[in-house]
mmCIF file of C-alpha atoms in Angstrom:
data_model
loop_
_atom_site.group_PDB
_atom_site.id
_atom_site.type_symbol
_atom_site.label_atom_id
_atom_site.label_comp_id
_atom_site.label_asym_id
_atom_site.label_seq_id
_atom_site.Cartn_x
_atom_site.Cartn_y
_atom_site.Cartn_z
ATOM 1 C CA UNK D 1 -9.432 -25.497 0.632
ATOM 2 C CA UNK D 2 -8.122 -25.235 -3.021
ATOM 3 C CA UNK D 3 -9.319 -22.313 -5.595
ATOM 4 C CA UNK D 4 -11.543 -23.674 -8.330
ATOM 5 C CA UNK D 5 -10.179 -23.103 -11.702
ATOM 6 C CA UNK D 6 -12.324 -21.393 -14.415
ATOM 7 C CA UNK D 7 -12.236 -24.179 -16.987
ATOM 8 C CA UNK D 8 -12.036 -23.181 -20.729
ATOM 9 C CA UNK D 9 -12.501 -25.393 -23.554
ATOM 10 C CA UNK D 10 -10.111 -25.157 -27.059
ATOM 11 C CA UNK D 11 -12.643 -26.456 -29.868
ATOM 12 C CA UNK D 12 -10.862 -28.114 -33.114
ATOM 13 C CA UNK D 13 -11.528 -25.256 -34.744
ATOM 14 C CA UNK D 14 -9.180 -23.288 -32.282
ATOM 15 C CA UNK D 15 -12.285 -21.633 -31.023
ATOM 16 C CA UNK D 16 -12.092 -21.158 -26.662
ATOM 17 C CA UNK D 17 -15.174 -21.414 -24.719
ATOM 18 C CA UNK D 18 -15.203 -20.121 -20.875
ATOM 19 C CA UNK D 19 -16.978 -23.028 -19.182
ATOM 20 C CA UNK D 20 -17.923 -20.007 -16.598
ATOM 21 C CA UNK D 21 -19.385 -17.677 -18.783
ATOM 22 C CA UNK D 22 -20.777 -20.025 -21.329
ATOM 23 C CA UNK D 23 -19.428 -17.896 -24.210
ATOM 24 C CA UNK D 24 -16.759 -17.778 -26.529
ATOM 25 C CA UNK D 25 -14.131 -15.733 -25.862
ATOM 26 C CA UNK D 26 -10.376 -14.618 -27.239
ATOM 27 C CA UNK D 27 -6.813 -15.364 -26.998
ATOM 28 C CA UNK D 28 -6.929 -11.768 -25.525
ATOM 29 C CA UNK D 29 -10.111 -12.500 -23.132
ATOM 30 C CA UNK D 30 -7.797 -15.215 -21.942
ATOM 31 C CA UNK D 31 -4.826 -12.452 -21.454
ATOM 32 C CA UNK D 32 -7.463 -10.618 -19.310
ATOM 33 C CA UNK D 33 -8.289 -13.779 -16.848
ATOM 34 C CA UNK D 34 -4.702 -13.933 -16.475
ATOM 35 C CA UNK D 35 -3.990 -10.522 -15.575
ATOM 36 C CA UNK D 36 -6.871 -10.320 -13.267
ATOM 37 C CA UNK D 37 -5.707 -12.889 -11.497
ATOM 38 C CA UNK D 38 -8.019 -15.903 -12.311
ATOM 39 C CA UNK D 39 -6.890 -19.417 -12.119
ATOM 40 C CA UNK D 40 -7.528 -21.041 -15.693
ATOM 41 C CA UNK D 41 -7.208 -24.272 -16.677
ATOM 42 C CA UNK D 42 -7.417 -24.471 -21.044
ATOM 43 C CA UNK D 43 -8.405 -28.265 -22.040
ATOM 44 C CA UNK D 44 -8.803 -29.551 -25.242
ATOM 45 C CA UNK D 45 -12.454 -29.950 -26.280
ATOM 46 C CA UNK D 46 -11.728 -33.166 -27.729
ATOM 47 C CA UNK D 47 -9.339 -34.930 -25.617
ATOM 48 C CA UNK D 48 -9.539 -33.181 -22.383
ATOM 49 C CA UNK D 49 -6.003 -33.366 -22.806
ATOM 50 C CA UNK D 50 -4.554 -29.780 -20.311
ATOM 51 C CA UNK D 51 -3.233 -27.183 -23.072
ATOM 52 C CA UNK D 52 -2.784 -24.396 -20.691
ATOM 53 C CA UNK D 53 0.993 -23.940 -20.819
ATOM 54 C CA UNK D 54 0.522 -24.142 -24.464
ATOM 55 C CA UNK D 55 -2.130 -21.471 -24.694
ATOM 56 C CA UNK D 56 0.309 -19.106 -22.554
ATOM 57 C CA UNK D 57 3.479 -19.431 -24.479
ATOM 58 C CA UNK D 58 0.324 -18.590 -27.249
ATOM 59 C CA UNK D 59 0.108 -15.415 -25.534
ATOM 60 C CA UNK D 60 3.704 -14.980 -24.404
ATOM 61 C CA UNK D 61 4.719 -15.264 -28.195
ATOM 62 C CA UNK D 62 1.925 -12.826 -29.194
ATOM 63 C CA UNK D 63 3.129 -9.997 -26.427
ATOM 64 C CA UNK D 64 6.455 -10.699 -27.743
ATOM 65 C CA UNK D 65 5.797 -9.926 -31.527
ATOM 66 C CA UNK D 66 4.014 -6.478 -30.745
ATOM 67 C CA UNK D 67 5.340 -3.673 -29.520
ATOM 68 C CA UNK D 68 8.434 -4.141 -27.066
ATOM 69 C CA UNK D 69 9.446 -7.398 -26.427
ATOM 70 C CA UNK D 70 10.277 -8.473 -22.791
ATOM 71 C CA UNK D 71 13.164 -11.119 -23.830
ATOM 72 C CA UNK D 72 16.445 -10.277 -26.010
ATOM 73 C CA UNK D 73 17.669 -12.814 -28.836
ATOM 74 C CA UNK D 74 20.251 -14.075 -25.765
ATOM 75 C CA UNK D 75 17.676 -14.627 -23.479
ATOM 76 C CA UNK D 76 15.559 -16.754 -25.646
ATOM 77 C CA UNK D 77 18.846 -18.756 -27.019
ATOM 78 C CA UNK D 78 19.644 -19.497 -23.372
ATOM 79 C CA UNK D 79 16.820 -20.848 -23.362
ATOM 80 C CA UNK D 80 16.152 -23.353 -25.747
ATOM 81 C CA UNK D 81 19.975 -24.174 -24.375
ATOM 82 C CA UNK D 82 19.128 -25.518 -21.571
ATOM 83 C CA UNK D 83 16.500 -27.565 -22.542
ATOM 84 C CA UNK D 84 17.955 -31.495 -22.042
ATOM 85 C CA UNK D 85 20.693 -30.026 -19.827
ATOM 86 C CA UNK D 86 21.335 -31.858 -16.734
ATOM 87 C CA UNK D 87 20.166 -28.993 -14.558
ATOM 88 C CA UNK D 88 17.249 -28.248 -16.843
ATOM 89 C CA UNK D 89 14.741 -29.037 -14.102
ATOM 90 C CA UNK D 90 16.465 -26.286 -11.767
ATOM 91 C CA UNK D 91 15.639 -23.632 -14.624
ATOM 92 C CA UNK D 92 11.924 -23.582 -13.975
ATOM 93 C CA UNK D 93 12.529 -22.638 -10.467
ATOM 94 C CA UNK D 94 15.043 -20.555 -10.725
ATOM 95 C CA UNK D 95 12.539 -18.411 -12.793
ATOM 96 C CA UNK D 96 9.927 -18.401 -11.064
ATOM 97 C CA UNK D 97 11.830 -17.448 -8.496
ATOM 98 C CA UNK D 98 13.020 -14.531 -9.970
ATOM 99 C CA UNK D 99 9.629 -13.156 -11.423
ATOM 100 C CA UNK D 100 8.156 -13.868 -7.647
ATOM 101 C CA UNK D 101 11.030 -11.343 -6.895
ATOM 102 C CA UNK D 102 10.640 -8.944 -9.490
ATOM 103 C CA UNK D 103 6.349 -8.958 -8.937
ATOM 104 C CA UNK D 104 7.610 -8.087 -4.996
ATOM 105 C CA UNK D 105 9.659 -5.002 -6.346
ATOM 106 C CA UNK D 106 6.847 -4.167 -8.636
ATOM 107 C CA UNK D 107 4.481 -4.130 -5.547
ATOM 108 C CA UNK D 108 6.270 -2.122 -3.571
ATOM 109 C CA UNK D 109 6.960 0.453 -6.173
ATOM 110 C CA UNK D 110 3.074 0.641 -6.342
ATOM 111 C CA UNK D 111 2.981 0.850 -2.694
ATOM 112 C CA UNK D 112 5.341 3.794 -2.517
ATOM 113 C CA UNK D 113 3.566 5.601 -5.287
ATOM 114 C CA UNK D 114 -0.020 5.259 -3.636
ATOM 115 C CA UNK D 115 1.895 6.783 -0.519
ATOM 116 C CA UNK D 116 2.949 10.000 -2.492
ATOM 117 C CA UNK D 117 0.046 10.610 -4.677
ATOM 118 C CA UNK D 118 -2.975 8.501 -2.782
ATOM 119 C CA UNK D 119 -5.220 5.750 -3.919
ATOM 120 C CA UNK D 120 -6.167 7.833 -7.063
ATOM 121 C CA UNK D 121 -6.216 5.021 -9.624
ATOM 122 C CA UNK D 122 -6.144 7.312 -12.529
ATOM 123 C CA UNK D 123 -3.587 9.424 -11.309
ATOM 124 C CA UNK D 124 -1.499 6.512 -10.661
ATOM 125 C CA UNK D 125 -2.350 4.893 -14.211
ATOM 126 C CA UNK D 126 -1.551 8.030 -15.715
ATOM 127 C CA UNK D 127 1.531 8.627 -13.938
ATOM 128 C CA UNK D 128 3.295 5.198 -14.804
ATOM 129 C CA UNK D 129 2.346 6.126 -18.008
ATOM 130 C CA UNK D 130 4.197 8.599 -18.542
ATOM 131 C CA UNK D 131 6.635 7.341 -16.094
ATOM 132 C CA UNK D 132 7.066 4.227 -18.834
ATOM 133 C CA UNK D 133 6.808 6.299 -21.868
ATOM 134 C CA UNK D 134 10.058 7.833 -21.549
ATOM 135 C CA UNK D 135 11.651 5.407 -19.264
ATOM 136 C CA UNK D 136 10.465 2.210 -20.572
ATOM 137 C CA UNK D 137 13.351 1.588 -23.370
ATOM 138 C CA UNK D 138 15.235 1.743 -19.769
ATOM 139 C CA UNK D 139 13.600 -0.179 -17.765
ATOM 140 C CA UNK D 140 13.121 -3.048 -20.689
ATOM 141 C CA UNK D 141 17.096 -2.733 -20.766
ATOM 142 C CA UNK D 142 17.681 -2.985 -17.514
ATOM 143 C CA UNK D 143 15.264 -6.052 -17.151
ATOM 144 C CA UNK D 144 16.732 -7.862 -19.731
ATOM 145 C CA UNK D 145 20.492 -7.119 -18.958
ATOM 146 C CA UNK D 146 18.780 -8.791 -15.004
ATOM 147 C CA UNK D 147 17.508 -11.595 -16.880
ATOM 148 C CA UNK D 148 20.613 -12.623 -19.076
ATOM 149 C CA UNK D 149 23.115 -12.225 -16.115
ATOM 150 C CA UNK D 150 20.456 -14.522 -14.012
ATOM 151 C CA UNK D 151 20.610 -16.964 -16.697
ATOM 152 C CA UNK D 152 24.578 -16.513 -17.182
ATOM 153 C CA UNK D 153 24.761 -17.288 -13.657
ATOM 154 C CA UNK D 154 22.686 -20.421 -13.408
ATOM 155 C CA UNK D 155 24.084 -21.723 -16.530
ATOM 156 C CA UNK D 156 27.778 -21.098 -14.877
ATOM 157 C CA UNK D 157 26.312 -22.818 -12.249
ATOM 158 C CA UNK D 158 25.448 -25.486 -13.773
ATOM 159 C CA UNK D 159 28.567 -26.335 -15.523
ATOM 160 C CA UNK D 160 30.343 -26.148 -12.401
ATOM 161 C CA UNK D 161 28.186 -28.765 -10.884
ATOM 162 C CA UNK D 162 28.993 -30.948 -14.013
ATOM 163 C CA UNK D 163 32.692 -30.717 -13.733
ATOM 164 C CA UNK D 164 31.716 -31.331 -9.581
ATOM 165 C CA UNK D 165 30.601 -34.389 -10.693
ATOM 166 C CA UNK D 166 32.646 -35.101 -13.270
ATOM 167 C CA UNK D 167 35.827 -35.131 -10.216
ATOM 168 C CA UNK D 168 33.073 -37.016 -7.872
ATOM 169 C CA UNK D 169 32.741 -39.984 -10.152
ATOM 170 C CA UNK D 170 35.807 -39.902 -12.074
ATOM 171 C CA UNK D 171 37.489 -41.974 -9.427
ATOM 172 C CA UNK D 172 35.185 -45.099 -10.296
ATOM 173 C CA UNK D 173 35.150 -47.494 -12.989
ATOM 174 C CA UNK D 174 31.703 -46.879 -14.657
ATOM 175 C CA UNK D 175 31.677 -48.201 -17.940
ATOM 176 C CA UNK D 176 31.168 -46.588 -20.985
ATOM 177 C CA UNK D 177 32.995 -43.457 -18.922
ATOM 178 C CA UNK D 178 35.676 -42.019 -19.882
ATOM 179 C CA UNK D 179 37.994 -40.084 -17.851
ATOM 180 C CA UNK D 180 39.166 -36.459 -18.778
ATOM 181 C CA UNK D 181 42.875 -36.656 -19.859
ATOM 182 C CA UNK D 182 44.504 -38.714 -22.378
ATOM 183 C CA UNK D 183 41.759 -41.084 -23.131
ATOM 184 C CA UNK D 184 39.840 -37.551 -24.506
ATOM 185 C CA UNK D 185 41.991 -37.533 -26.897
ATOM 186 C CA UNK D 186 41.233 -38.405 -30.689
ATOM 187 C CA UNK D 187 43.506 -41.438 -31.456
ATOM 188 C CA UNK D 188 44.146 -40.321 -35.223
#
């Protein structure tokens, strides 16, 4: 049985429609769905073409301008670095592997909290408030020291599979390869 996805539609005009609702409705609408938990699916009006991923970064790079941005200036260079990389495909992943974690953590720090104080909502709220109002320059640090040694280590990772295979092949007579050693070097 798969989950329907609530279908919006991105007019020329950069106008989104909710298919569901049959109303127009904001980038921050959109935001909403998303925290809520709704599947969403953004197509363009005109070529049906699937813009979703596009309309997140949207909202990614939105969050990130206002008030405290989730990734450092390292983070986001490590990035765009490993775009065309041969273990660029592994990145994705690795990720989303990592925020599956991290939404696991956040869970059970939720859980623990609703043990201590109950299921009062606006206690809780309030609480975490606070909680992040005076730890939340902390936290932020600490998440984004987590995310640039995750990325440190997959890019290490990554070049050590490249000198792996580097050793593999090096042995055969590919053309156009070049071994590492004295044919490296420049001949002027």
């Amino acid at each position: 049985m798969s989950v329907e996805k609530r279908v919006i539609k991105k007019y020329p005009n950069r106008r989104l429609y909710d298919t569901a609702t049959s109303s127009y409705i904001t980038l921050g609408d959109v935001k909403q769905l998303v925290l809520d938990n709704v599947d969403i699916q953004v197509v363009d009006a005109k070529s049906q073409e699937d813009i979703t991923r596009s309309v997140l970064l949207q909202i990614i790079l939105e969050e990130e301008n206002g008030g405290m941005p989730m990734f450092s200036y390292e983070v986001l260079t490590q990035f765009i670095r490993s775009y065309g990389q041969a273990m660029q495909g592994m990145m994705g992943p690795f990720l989303e592997n990592n925020l599956q974690l991290f939404a696991q953590l956040q869970q059970k720090m939720q859980e623990q909290t609703r043990a201590i104080y109950g299921d009062n909502t606006m206690l809780n709220a309030n609480l975490w408030g606070e909680f992040m109002k005076f730890q939340g320059p902390a936290v932020q640090n600490m998440m984004a020291n987590y995310m640039e040694q995750s990325t440190s280590m997959f890019l290490d990772m990554q070049n050590r599979m490249q000198e792996q295979t580097k050793q593999l092949f090096g042995g055969f007579a590919f053309p156009a390869y070049k071994q590492g050693g004295e044919d490296d070097k420049d001949p002027s």
